[in-house]
Coordinates of C-alpha atoms in Angstrom, one line a residue:
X1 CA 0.0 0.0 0.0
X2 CA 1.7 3.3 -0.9
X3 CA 0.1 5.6 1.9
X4 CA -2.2 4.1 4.7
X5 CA -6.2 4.5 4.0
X6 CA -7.0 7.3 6.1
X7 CA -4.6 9.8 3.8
X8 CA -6.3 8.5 1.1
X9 CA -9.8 9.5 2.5
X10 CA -8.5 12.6 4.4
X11 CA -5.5 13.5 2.0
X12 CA -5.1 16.8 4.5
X13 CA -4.2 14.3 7.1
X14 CA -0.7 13.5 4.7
X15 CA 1.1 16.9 6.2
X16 CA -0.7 17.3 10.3
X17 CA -0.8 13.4 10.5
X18 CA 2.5 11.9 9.3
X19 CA 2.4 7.9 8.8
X20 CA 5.4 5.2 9.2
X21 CA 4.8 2.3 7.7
X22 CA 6.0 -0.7 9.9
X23 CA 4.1 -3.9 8.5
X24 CA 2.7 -5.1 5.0
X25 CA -1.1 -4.8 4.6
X26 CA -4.0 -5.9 4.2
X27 CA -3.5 -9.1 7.0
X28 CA -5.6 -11.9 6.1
X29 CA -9.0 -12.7 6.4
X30 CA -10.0 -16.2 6.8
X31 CA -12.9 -18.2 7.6
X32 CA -12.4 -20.8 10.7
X33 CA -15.0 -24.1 11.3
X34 CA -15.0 -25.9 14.3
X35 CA -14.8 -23.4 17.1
X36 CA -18.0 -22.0 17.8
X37 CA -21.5 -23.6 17.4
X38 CA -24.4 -21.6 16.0
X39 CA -22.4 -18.8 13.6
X40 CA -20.3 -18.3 11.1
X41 CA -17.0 -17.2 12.2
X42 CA -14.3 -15.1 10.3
X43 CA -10.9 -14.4 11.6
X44 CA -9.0 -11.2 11.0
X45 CA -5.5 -12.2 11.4
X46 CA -3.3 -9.5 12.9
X47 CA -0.2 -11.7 14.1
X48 CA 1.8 -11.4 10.9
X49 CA 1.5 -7.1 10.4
X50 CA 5.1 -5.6 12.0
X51 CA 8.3 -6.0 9.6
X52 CA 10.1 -5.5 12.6
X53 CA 11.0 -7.8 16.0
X54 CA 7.4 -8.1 17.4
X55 CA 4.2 -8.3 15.7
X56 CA 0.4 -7.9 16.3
X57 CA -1.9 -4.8 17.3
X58 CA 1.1 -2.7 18.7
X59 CA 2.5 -2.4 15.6
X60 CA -0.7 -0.6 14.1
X61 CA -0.5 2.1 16.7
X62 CA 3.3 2.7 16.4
X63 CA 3.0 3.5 12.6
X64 CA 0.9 6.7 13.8
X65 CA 3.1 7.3 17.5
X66 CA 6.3 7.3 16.3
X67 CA 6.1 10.0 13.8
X68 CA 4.7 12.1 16.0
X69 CA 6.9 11.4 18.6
X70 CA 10.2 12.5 16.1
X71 CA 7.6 15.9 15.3
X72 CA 7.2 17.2 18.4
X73 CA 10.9 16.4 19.0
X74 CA 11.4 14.1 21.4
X75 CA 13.7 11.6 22.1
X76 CA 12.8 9.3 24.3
X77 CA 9.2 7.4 24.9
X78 CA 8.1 7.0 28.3
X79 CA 5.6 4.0 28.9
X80 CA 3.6 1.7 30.8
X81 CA 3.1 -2.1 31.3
X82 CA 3.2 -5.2 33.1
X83 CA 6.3 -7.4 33.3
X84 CA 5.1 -9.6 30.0
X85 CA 4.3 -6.8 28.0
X86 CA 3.8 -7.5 24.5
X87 CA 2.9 -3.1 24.4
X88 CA 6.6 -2.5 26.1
X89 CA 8.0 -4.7 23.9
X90 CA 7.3 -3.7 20.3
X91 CA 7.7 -0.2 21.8
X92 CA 10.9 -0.5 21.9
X93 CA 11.8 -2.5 19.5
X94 CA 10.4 -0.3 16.3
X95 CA 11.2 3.1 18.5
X96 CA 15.2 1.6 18.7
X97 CA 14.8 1.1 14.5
X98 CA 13.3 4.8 14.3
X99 CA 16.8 6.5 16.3
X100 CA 14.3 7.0 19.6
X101 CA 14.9 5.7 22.6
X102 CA 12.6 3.8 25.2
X103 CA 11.9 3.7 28.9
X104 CA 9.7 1.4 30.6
X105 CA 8.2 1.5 33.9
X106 CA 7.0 -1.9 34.5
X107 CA 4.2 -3.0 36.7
X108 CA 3.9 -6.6 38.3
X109 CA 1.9 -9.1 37.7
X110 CA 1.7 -13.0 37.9
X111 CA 5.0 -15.1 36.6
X112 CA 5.0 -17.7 34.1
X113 CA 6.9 -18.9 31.2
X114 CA 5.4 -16.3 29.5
X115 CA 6.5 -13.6 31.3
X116 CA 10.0 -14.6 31.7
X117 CA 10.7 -14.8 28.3
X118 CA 9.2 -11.7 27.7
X119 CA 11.3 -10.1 30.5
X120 CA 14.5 -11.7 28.7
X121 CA 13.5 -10.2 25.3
X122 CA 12.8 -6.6 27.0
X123 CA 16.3 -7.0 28.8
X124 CA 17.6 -7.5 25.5
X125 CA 15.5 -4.7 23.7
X126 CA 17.5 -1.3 24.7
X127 CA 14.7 -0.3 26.7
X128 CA 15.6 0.6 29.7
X129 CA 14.0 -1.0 32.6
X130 CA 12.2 0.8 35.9
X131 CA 10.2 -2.0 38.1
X132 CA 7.9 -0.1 39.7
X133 CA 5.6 -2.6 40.8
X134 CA 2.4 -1.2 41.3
X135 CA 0.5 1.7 39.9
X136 CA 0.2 3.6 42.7
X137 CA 4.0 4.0 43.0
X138 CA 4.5 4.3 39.1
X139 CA 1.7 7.4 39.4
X140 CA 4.9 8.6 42.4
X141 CA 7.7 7.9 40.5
X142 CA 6.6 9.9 37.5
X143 CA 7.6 13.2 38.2
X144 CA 11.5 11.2 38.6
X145 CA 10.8 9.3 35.2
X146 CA 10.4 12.1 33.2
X147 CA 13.4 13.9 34.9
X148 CA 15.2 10.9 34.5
X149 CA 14.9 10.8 30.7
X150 CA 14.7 14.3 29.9
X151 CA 16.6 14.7 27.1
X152 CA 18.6 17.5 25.2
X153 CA 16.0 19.9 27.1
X154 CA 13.7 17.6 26.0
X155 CA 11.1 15.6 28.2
X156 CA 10.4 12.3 27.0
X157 CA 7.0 11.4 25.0
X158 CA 4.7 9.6 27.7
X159 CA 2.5 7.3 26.3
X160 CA -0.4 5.2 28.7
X161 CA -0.2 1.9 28.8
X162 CA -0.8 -0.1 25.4
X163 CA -0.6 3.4 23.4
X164 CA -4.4 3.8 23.4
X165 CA -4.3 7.6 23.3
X166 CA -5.3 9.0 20.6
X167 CA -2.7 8.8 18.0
X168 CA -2.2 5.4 18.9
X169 CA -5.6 4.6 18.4
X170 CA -5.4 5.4 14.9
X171 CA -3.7 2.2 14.2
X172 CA -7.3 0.6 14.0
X173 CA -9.4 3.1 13.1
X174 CA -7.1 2.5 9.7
X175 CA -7.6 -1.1 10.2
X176 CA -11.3 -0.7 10.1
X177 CA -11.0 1.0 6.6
X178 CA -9.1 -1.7 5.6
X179 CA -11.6 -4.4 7.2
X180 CA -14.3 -2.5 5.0
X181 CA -12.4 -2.7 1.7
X182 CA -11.7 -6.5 2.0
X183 CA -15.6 -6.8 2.7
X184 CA -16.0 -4.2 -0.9
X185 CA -13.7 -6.6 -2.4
X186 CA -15.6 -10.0 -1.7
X187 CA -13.1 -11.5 0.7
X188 CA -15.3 -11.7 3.7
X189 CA -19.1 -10.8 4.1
X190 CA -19.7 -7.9 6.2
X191 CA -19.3 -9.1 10.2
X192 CA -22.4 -8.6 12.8
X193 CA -19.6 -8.4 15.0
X194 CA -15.6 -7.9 15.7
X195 CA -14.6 -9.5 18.6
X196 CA -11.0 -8.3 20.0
X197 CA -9.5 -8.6 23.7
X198 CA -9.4 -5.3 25.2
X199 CA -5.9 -4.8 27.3
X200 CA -6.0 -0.9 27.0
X201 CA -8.7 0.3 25.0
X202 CA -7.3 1.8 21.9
X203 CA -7.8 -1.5 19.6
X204 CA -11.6 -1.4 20.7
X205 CA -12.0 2.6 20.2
X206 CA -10.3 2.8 16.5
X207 CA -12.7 -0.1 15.2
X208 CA -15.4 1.8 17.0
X209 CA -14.6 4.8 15.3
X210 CA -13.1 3.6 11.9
X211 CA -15.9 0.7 11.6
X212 CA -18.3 4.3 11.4
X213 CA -16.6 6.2 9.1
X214 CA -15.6 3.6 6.8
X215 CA -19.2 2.4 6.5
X216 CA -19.6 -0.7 8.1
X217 CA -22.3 0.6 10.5
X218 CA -23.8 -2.7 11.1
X219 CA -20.7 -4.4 12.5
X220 CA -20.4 -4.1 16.6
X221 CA -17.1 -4.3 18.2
X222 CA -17.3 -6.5 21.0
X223 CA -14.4 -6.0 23.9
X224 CA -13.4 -8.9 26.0
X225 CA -11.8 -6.7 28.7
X226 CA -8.5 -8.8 30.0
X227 CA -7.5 -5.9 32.4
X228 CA -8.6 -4.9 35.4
X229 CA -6.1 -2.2 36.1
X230 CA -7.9 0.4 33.5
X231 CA -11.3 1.7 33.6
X232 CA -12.4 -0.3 30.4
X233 CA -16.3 0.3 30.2
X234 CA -18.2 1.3 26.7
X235 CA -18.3 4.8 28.3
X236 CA -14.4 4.9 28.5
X237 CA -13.9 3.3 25.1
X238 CA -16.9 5.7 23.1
X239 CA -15.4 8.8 24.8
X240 CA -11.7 7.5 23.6
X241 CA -13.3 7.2 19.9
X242 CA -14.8 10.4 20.0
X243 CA -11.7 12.2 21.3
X244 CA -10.1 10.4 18.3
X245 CA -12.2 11.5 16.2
X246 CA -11.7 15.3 17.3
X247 CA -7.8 14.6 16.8
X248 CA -9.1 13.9 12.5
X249 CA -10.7 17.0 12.7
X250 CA -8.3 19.1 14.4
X251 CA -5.8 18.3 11.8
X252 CA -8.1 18.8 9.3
X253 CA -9.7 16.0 7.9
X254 CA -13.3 16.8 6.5
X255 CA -15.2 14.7 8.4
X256 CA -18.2 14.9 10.8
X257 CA -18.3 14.5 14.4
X258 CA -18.9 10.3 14.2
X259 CA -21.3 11.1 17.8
X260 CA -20.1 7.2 19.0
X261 CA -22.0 6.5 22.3
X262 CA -21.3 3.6 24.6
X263 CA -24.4 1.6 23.3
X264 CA -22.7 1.5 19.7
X265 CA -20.1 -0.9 21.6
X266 CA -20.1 -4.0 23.7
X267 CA -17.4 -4.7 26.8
X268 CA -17.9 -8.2 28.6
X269 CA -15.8 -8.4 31.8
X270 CA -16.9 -12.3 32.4
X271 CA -13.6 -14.0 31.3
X272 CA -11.5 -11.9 33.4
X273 CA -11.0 -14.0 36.3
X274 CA -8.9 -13.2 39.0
X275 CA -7.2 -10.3 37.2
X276 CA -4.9 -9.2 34.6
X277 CA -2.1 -11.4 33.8
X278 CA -3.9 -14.3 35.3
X279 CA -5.3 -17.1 32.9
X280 CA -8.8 -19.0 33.6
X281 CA -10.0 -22.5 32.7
X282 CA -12.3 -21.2 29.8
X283 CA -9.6 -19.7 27.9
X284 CA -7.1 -22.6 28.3
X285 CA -9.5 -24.7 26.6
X286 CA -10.3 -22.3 24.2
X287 CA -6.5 -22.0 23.3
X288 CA -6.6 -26.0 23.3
X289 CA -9.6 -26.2 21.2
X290 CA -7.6 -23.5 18.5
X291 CA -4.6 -25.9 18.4
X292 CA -6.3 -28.6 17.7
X293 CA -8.4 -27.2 15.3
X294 CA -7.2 -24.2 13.9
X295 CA -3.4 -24.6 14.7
X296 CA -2.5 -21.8 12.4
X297 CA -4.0 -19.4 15.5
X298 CA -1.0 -18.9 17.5
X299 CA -3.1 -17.3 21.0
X300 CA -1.6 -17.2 23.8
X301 CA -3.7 -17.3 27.5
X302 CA -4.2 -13.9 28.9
X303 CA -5.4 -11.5 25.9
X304 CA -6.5 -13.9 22.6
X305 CA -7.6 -16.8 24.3
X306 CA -10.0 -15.4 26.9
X307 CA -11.6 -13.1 23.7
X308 CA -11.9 -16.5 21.8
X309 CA -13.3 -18.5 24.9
X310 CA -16.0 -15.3 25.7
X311 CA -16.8 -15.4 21.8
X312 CA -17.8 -18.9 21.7
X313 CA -19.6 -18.8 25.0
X314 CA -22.2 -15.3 23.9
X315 CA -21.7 -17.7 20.5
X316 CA -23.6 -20.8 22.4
X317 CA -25.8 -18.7 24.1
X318 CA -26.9 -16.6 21.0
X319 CA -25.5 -13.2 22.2
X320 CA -23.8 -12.7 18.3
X321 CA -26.8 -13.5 16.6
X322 CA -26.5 -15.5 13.8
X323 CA -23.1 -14.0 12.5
X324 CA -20.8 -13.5 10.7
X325 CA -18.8 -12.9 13.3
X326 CA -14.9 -12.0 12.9
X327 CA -12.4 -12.5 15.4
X328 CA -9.5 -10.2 15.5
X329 CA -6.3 -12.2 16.1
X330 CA -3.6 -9.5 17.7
X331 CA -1.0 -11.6 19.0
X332 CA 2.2 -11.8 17.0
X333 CA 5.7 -13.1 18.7
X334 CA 8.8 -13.0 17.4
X335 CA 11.9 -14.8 17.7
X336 CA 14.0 -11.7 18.7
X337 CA 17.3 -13.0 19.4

């Protein structure tokens, strides 16, 4: 794709909205049989988008932060995350190959194989590394951060956890144009819904918003919230896409205000369980049931696999209607060594 969608519909967006592409697009659309009873099911899959040393939904949002980040000058990013973040992670990884540097302030939560791998590759990133533990002392440690990578006279870019402001959020609101022109083109059928785990919000909001202006009114996102650290309610995610939206229009995209509300999406909190970082019976056999019958969808326990096992459950119980419904896959490892 020579420029992303969104210059293409808003070409005054080229200049006040500057675009770095870091993954090869449009990611496939497939249909999957076997997994949930009572609907046609699509999958959007998301793993293979990044060029770069991780892969997935980060990767979306970096192609619209890290412009902005070398406009406004700055030379360091300043983020969020848990201790296996995948965020953290591609953050630093695509910020490293774009001359920036990276700083993470990492918050705990429970250990697994997982995890320590992922605290390996982060050790091995550039990034450097501030365990802060809980949010309470990252919110205290924050006037220190920034000092602490101040750069040039420069304070570093601060980003929330996962990216999901609103330049980050672009990433899927450009997704959701691309999403409508593989349904223009035949490839899939328009979706009733879009199911995606919801770790920060951003994913969620930029479907929300691009499903809108793009067209595909019809399709609902529904959020599988797999963080209870974040206020994550429809409220939170309409007023994200909205605030989104404003950011279009302030740099000059011709475009109404899209008006989202939080009964134009869906969040389910159900497949939680005891917290963030924490897996749950349902979505270990939903990850069991993908590898034995859909092996090519790599999930993993705490994001993909809880949205798949809440999908097939409001599947069963006729929640989705009768479909189609597509599944956004947004996990994408690496081997990064």
């Amino acid at each position: 794709m020579d420029k992303p969608l969104l210059h293409q519909r808003y070409p005054q967006l080229a200049a006040s909205l500057p675009h770095v592409p870091l993954g090869d697009g449009p990611t496939p659309v497939r249909e999957l049989t076997g997994l949930a009873r009572g609907v046609t099911l699509w999958c959007k899959d998301e793993s293979g988008y990044g060029s770069g040393g991780w892969g997935g939904n980060k990767v979306r949002k970096l192609e619209w932060i890290l412009p902005d980040v070398r406009r406004r000058g700055a030379r360091t990013i300043l983020t969020v995350g848990g201790l296996g973040t995948n965020w953290g992670l591609a953050t630093a990884l695509y910020a490293r190959g774009q001359g920036l540097d990276t700083a993470l302030a990492l918050i705990d939560q429970p250990v697994d194989d997982h995890v320590r791998e992922q605290l390996r590759r982060l050790r091995r990133s550039g990034a450097t590394l501030h365990f802060t533990h809980t949010k309470a002392r990252t919110v205290a440690a924050a006037p220190w951060l920034f000092l602490r990578h101040a750069r040039g006279g420069r304070m570093p870019y601060f980003l929330p956890a996962g990216g999901s402001a609103p330049v980050g959020t672009l990433g899927y609101t450009e997704a959701a144009f691309e999403l409508a022109a593989q349904v223009a083109a035949g490839d899939l059928p328009e979706p009733s819904h879009v199911v995606t785990a919801v770790g920060s919000g951003g994913t969620a909001a930029g479907l929300a918003l691009g499903l809108r202006l793009a067209g595909l009114e019809r399709t609902r996102v529904v959020g599988v919230v797999v963080n209870d650290t974040l206020r994550l309610d429809a409220p939170a995610i309409a007023a994200l896409a909205r605030r989104t939206g404003r950011l279009l229009r302030e740099r000059g995209a011709d475009l109404p205000a899209p008006g989202i509300t939080p009964d134009d999406v869906t969040m389910v909190r159900d497949w939680l369980g005891p917290g963030y970082g924490h897996s749950t019976p349902e979505a270990l056999a939903a990850l069991r049931l993908a590898a034995e019958r859909e092996s090519r969808l790599g999930l993993e326990p705490v994001y993909t696999a809880k949205a798949l096992a809440a999908l097939i459950s409001m599947a069963e119980e006729g929640r989705l209607g009768s479909g189609p419904v597509l599944f956004l896959q947004t996990h994408g490892p690496r081997d990064t060594d």
